[in-house]
Coordinates of C-alpha atoms in Angstrom, one line a residue:
X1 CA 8.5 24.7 14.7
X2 CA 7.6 24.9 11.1
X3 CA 4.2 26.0 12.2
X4 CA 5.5 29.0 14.2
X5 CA 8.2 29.8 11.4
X6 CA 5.0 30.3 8.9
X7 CA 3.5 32.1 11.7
X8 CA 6.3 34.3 11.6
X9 CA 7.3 34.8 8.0
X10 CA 3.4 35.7 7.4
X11 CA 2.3 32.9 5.6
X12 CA 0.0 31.7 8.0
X13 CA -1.8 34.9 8.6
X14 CA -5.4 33.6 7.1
X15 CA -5.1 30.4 9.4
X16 CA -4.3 32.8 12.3
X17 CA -7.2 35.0 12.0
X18 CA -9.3 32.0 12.1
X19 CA -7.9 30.7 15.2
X20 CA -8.5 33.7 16.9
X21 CA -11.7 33.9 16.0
X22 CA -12.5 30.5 17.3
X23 CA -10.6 31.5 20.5
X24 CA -12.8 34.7 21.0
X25 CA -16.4 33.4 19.8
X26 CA -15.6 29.8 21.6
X27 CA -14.7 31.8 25.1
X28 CA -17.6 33.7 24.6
X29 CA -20.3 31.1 24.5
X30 CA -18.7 29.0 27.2
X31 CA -18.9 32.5 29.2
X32 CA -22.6 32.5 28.5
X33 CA -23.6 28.9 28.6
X34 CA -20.7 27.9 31.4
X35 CA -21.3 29.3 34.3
X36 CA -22.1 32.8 36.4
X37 CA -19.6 34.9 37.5
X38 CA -21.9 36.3 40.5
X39 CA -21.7 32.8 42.1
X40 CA -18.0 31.1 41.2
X41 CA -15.6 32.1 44.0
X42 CA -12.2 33.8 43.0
X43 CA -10.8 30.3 44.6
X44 CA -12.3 28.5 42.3
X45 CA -14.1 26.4 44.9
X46 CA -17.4 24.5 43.9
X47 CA -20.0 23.1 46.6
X48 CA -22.5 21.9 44.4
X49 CA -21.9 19.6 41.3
X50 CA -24.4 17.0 39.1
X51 CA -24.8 13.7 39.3
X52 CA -23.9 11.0 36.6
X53 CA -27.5 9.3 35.8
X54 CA -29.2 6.9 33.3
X55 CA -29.7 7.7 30.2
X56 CA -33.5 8.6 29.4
X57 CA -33.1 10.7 33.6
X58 CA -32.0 13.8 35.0
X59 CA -29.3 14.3 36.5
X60 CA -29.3 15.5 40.9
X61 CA -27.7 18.6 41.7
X62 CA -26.1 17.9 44.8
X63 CA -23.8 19.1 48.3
X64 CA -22.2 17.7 50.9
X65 CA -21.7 20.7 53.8
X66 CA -21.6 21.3 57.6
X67 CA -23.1 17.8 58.5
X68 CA -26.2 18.0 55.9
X69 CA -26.6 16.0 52.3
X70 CA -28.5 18.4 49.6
X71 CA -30.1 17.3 46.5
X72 CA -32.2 18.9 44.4
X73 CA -34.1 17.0 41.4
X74 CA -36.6 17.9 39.2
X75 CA -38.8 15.3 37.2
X76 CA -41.8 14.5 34.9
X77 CA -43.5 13.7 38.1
X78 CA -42.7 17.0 40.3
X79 CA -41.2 20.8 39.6
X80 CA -38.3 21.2 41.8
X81 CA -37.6 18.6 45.0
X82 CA -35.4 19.3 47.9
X83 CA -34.1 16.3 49.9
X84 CA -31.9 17.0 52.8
X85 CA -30.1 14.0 55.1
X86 CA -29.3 15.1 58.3
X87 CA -25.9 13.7 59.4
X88 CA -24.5 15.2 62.4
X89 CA -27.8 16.8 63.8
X90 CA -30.6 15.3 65.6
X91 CA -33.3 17.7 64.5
X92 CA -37.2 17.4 64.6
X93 CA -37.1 20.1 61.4
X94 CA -36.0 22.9 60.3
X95 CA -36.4 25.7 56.8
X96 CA -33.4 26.7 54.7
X97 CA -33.1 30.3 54.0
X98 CA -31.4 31.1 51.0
X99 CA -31.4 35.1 49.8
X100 CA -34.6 36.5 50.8
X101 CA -36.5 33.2 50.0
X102 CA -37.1 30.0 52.9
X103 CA -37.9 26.5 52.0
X104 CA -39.8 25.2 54.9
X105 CA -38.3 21.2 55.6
X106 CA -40.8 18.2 56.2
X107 CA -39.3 15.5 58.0
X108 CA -39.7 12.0 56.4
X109 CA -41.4 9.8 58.9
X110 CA -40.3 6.7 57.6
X111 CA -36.8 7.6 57.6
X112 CA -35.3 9.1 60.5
X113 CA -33.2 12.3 59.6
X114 CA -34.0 13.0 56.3
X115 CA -35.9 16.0 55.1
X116 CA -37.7 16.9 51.8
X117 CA -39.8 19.9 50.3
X118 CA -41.3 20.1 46.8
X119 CA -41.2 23.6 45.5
X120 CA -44.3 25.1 44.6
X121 CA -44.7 26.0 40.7
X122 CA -45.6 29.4 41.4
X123 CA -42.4 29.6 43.8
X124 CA -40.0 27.6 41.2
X125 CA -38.5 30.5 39.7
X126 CA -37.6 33.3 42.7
X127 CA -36.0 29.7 44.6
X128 CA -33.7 29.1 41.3
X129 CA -33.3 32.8 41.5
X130 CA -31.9 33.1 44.7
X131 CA -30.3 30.0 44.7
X132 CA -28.1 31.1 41.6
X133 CA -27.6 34.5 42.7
X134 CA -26.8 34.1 46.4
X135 CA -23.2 33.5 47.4
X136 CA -24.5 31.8 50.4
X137 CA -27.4 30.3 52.9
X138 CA -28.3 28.9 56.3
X139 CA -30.0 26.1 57.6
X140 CA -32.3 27.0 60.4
X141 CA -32.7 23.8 62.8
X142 CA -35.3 22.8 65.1
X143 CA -32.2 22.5 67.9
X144 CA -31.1 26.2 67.3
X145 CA -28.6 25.8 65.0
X146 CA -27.8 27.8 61.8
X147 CA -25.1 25.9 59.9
X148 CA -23.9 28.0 57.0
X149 CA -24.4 26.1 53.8
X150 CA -22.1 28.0 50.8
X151 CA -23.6 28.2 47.4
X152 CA -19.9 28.3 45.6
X153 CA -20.9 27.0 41.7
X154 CA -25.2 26.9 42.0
X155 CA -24.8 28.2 38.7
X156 CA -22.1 26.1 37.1
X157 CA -24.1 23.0 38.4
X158 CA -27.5 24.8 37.3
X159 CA -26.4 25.1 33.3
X160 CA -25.0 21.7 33.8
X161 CA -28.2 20.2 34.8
X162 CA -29.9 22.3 31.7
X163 CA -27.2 21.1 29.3
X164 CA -27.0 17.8 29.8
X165 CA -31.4 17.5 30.2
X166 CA -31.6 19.2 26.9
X167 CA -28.6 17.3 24.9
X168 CA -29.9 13.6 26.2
X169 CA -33.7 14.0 25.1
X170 CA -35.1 14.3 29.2
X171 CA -38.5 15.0 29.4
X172 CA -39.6 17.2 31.9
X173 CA -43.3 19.0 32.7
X174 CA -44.0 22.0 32.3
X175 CA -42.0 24.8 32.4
X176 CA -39.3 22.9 31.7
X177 CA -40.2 20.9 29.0
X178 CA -39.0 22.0 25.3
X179 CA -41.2 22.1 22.6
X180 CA -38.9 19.6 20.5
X181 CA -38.9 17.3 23.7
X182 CA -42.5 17.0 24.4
X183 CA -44.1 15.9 21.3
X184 CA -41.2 13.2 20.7
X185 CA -42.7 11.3 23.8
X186 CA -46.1 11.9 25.5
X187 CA -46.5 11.9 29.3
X188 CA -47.7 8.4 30.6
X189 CA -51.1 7.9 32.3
X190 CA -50.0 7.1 35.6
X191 CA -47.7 10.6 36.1
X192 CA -49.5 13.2 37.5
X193 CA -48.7 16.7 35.6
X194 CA -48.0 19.1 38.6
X195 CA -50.5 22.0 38.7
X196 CA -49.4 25.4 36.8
X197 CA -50.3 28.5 36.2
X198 CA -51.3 29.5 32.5
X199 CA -48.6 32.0 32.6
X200 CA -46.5 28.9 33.5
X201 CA -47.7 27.0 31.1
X202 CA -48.1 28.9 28.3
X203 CA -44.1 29.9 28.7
X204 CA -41.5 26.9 28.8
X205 CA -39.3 27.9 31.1
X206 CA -35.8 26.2 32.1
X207 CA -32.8 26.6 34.7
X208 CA -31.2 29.0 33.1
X209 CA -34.1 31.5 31.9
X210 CA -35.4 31.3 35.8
X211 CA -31.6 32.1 36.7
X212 CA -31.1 35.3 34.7
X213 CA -32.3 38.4 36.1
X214 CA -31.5 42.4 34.6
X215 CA -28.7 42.6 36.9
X216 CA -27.1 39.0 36.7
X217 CA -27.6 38.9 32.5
X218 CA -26.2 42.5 32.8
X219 CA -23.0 41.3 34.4
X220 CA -22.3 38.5 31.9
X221 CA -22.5 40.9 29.3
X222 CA -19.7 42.9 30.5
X223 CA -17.3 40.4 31.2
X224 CA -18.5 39.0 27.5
X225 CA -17.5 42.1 26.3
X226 CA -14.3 42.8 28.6
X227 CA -12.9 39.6 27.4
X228 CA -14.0 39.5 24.0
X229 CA -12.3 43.5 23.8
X230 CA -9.2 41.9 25.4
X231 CA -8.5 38.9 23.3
X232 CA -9.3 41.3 20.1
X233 CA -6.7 43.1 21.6
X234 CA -3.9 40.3 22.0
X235 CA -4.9 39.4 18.2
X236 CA -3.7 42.8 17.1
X237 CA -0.6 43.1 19.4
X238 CA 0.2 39.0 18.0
X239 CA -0.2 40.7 14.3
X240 CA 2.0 43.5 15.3
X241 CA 4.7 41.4 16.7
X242 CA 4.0 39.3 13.6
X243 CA 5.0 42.5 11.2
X244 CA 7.6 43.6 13.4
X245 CA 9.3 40.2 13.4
X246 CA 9.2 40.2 9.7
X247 CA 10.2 43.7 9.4
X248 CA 13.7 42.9 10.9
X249 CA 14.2 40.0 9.3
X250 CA 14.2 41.4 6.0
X251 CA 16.4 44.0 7.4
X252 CA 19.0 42.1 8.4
X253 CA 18.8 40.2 4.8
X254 CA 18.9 43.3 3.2
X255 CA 22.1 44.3 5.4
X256 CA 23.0 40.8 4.7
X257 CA 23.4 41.0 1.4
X258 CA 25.1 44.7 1.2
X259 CA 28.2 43.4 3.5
X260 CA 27.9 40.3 0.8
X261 CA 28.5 42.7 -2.0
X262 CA 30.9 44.9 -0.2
X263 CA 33.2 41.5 0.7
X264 CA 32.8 40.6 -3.2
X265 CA 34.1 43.8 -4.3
X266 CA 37.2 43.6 -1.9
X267 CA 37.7 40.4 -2.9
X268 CA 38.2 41.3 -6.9
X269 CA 40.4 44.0 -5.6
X270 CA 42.9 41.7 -3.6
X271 CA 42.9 39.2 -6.6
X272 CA 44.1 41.9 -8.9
X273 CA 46.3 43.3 -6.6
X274 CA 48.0 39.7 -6.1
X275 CA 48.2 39.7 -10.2
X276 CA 50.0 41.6 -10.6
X277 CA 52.7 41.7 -7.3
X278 CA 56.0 41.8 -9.0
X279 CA 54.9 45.1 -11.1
X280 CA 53.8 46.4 -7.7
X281 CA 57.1 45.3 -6.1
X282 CA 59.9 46.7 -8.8
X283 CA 57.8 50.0 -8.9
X284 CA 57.9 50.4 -5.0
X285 CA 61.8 48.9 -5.1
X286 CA 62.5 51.6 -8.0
X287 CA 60.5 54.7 -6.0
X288 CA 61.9 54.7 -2.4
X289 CA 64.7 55.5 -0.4
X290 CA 66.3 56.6 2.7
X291 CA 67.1 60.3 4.3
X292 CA 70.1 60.6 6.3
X293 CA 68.6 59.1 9.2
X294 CA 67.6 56.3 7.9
X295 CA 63.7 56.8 7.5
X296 CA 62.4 55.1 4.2
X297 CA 60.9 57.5 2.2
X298 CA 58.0 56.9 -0.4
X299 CA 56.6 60.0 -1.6
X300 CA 57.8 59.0 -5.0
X301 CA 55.8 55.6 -4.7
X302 CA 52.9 57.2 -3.4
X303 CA 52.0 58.9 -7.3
X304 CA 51.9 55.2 -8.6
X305 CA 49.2 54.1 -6.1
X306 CA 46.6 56.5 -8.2
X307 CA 47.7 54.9 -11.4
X308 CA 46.9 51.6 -10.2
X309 CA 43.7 52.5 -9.1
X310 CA 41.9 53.9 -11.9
X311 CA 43.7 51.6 -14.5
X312 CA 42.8 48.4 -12.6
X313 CA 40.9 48.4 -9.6
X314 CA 38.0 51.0 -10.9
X315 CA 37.2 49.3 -14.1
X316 CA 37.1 45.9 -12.4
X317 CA 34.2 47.5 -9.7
X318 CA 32.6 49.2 -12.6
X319 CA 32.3 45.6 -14.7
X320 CA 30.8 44.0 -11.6
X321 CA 28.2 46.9 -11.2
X322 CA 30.0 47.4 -7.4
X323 CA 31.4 50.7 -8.3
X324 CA 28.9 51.9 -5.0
X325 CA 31.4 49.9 -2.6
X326 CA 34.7 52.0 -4.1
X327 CA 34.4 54.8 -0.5
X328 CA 34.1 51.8 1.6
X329 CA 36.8 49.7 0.5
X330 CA 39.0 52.1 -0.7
X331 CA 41.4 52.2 2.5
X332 CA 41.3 48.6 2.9
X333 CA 42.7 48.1 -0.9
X334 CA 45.8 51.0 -0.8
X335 CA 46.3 49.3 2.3
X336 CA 46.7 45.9 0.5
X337 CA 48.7 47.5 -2.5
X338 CA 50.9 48.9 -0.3
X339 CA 51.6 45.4 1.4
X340 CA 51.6 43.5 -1.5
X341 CA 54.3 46.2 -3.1
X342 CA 56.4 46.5 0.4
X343 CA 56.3 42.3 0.9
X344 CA 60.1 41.8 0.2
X345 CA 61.8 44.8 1.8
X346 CA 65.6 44.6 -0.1
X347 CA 68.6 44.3 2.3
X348 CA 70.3 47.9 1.0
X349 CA 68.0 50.9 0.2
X350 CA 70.0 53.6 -1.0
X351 CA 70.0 57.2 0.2
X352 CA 69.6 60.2 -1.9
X353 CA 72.1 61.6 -3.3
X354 CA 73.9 58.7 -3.8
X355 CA 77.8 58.1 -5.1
X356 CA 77.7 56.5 -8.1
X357 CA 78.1 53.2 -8.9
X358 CA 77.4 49.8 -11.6
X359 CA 76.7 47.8 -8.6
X360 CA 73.7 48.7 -6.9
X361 CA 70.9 50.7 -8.4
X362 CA 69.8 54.3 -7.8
X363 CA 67.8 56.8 -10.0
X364 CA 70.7 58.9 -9.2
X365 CA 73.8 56.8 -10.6
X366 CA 74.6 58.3 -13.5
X367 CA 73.8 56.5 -17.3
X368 CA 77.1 55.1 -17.5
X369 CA 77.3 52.8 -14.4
X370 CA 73.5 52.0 -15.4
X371 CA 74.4 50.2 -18.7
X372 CA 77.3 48.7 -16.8
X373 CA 74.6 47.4 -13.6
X374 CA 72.6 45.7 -16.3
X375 CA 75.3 44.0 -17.9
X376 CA 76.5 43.0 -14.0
X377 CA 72.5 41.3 -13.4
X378 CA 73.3 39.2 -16.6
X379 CA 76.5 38.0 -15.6
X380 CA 75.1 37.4 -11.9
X381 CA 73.3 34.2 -14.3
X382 CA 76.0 32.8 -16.2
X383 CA 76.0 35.7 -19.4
X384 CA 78.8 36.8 -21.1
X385 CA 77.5 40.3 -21.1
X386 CA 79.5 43.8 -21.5
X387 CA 78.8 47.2 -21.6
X388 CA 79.3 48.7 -25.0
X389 CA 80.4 52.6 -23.6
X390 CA 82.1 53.9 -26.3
X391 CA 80.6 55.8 -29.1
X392 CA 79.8 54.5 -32.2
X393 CA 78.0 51.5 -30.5
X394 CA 75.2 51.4 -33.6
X395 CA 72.6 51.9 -30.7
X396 CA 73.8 48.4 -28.6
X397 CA 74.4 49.6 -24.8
X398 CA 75.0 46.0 -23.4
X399 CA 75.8 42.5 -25.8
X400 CA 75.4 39.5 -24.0
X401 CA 75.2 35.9 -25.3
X402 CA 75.0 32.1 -23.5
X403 CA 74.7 29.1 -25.0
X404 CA 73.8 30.4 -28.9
X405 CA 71.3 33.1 -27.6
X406 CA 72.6 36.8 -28.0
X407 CA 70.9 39.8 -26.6
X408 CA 71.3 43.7 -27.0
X409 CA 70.6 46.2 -25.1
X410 CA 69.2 49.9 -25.1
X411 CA 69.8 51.1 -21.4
X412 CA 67.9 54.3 -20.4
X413 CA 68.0 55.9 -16.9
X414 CA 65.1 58.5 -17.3
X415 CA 62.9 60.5 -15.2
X416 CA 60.4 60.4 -17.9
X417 CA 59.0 57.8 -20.4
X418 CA 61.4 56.1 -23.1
X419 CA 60.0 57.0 -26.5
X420 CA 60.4 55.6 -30.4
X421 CA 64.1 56.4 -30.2
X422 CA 65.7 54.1 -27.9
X423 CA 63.1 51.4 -29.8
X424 CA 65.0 52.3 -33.1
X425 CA 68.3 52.1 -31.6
X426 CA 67.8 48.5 -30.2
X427 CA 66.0 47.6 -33.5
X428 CA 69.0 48.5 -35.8
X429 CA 71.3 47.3 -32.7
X430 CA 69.7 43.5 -33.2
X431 CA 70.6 43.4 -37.3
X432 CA 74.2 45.1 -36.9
X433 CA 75.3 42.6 -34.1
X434 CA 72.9 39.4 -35.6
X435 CA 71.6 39.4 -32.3
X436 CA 68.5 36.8 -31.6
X437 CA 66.9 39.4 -29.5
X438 CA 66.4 42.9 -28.1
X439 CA 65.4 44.9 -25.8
X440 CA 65.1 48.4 -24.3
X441 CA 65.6 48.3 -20.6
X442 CA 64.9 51.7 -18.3
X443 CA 64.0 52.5 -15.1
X444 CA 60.9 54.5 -15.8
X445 CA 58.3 53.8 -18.2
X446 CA 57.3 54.1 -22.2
X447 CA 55.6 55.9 -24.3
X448 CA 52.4 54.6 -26.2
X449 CA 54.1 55.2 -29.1
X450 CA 57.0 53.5 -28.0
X451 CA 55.0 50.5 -26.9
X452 CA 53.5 50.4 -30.4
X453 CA 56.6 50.1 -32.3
X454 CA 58.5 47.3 -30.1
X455 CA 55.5 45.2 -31.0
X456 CA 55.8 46.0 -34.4
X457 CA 59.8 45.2 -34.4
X458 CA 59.7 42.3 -31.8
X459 CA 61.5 44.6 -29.2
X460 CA 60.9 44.1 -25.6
X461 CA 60.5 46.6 -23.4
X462 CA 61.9 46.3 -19.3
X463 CA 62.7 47.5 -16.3
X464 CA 66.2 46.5 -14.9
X465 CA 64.1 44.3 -12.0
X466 CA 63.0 42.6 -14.7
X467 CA 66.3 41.8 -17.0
X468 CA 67.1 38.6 -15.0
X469 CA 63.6 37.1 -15.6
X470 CA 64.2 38.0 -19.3
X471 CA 67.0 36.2 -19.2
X472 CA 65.9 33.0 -18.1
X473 CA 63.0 33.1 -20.7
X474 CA 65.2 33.8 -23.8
X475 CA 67.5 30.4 -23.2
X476 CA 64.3 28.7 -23.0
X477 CA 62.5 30.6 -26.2
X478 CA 60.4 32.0 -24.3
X479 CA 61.2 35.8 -23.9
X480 CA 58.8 37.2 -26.0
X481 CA 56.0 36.7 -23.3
X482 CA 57.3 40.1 -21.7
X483 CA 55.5 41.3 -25.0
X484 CA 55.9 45.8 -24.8

């Protein structure tokens, strides 16, 4: 599998080509040394096969068909011999007719049914001819019989016979001896060198050169050439497939990675958003309320969602160079600020107008019953805290003290931001009542200015929602984390 993974990721390219070369040249030569295509049956039957011999020996090419044993030898001591064993026929003689070539047969007389021929030299090559060519052949018996002797893999068993002569050091006469074979071992005394032509001998012949013909050598250069065309052919479709393999992957890590960046950026966005949930929630508590029929109505939240935005969310996308992901998270993140702001839905949302009253907030109660609600939320956790309401108050709208802690209060109910005045108020408001702490408390916002000089004076700026909290932190010393 690691094989085929190089294969596919390109990294094995160099090894590949190779292969496929060896595939292509390797089919090739076993295409022309093999066999013939003219003589091997689509079935892939064979009738004629070599014999296993000792080493030093040729091999027999030989048949067993329609009653009758074939073999064919050739040796230093004879060309081409033809021995046939009659099995099933009682015949006198008889020729074998192969092509447009006959072999007369001699009967053996000290051997009853078997039949022999030698092939003369000047006949050896137009019998291996026809032998190799033909796709079939008759017997023609003394008793009037033709049996029908098929010729399925002559050539197959032909190269064999060549191959195996000229890879174990045989020696053969003339023409079939090789140059390099002759001289390494010089015919014996006793064999008798069958006569030849000069032609004959002057030319070293073997199987295969007496086998191929124009038209025969002319077929097994097509098919060479079919199948060498077609496996160039698989190569490049394998390289395509190859490039088109790779070409997705690295797509889908490319898309991979995007959807990784656009998850991160969402991510950042959702932990912000979480951050800071209790600003989110007191601005949506502070922004909504109901019609008459009782449908919650928040297009005086919806202004605050844009502030968010571009004071928090952007800047953290632009840090994190994912500022390219803002369009396709966008909806997905109001979506979550508006959850995260909505969470805890209050049990009474008021209408507007509403009738005034200190209990219950509205940004339409008027000023009066808003200094009185904050002094109620400090009492609601164990203050002794009233509203001041009368003029003259030195700038103190609520006093409330517990356990040696004393607050005052600067209680704005705006539509706008709270600026330096109601910081000044609450400022003067802490030294005139020797107050431990103050604050400015509003249900709207503050000015920069504003901001600036309640850090300078150590005032703390709130929202009502947030007076409670306040609270708890000042009888634990710890009120100043509200900072401005």
């Amino acid at each position: 599998m690691d094989y085929i993974h190089g294969l596919m990721e390109g990294k094995m390219r160099p090894k590949l080509i190779l292969i496929s070369s060896f595939i292509i040249f390797s089919n090739v030569s076993y295409i022309k040394c093999g066999y013939s295509a003219s003589t091997l049956p689509a079935s892939g039957q064979v009738d004629w096969q070599i014999t296993d011999t000792a080493i030093g020996e040729a091999p027999i090419i030989y048949s067993d068909q329609s009653g009758l044993k074939f073999g064919i030898s050739a040796s230093r001591s004879h060309l081409v011999h033809i021995d046939v064993t009659d099995n099933a026929h009682k015949i006198s003689s008889g020729s074998w007719k192969i092509g447009d070539y006959t072999l007369p047969l001699v009967p053996d007389p000290d051997e009853a049914g078997h039949f022999g021929a030698d092939v003369p030299a000047a006949e050896t090559k137009a019998f291996v001819h026809n032998f190799t060519a033909a796709a079939s052949s008759t017997i023609q018996l003394s008793d009037g019989t033709t049996p029908h002797i098929s010729l399925a893999g002559s050539s197959v068993a032909i190269d064999a016979f060549n191959k195996y002569v000229d890879t174990h050091g045989v020696l053969l006469p003339l023409p079939f001896a090789q140059p390099h074979i002759s001289t390494t071992e010089p015919p014996t005394e006793d064999v008798a060198a069958p006569m030849t032509s000069p032609a004959s001998a002057a030319s070293p012949l073997s199987f295969n050169s007496m086998q191929k013909d124009d038209n025969h050598s002319g077929l097994s250069s097509f098919w060479r050439v079919v199948i060498a065309v077609a496996l160039a052919f698989a190569g490049v479709k394998i390289f395509q497939e190859i490039s088109r393999h790779k070409r997705k992957r690295q797509e889908r890590e490319a898309i991979d990675a995007d959807n990784a960046r656009t998850a991160h950026g969402l991510q950042l966005c959702i932990r912000e958003i979480k951050a800071k949930e209790k600003i989110l929630a007191m601005k949506w508590r502070q922004n909504i309320y109901q019609d008459d029929y009782g449908t919650i109505i928040t297009k005086k939240w919806e202004p605050e969602i844009p502030i968010f935005l571009n004071s928090r969310i952007v800047p953290i996308l632009q840090q994190n160079n994912l500022l390219d992901k803002w369009e396709i998270i966008r909806a997905e993140v109001i979506a979550e600020i508006n959850r995260t702001a909505s969470k805890e839905i209050p049990d009474f949302i008021p209408t507007e107008p509403v009738t005034s009253g200190p209990e219950i907030f509205s940004p339409t109660m008027n000023p009066y019953d808003y200094e009185e609600h904050c002094a109620i939320l400090l009492r609601q956790i164990g203050w002794n805290a009233r509203a001041t309401v009368a003029s003259g108050d030195q700038g103190a709208d609520v006093i409330a003290d517990k356990d040696g802690k004393k607050i005052v209060l600067q209680c704005k109910l705006y539509s706008n931001p709270v600026g330096n005045d109601a910081v000044q108020q609450a400022f003067s408001a802490m030294g005139y009542y020797d107050c431990t702490h103050s604050a400015v408390v509003s249900n709207a916002g503050f000015t920069t200015s504003a901001r600036q000089l309640a850090s300078k004076n150590g005032v703390t700026l709130l929202n009502h929602a947030q007076l409670q909290d306040y609270a708890r932190d000042v009888e634990i010393e710890d009120g100043d984390r509200y900072g401005t």
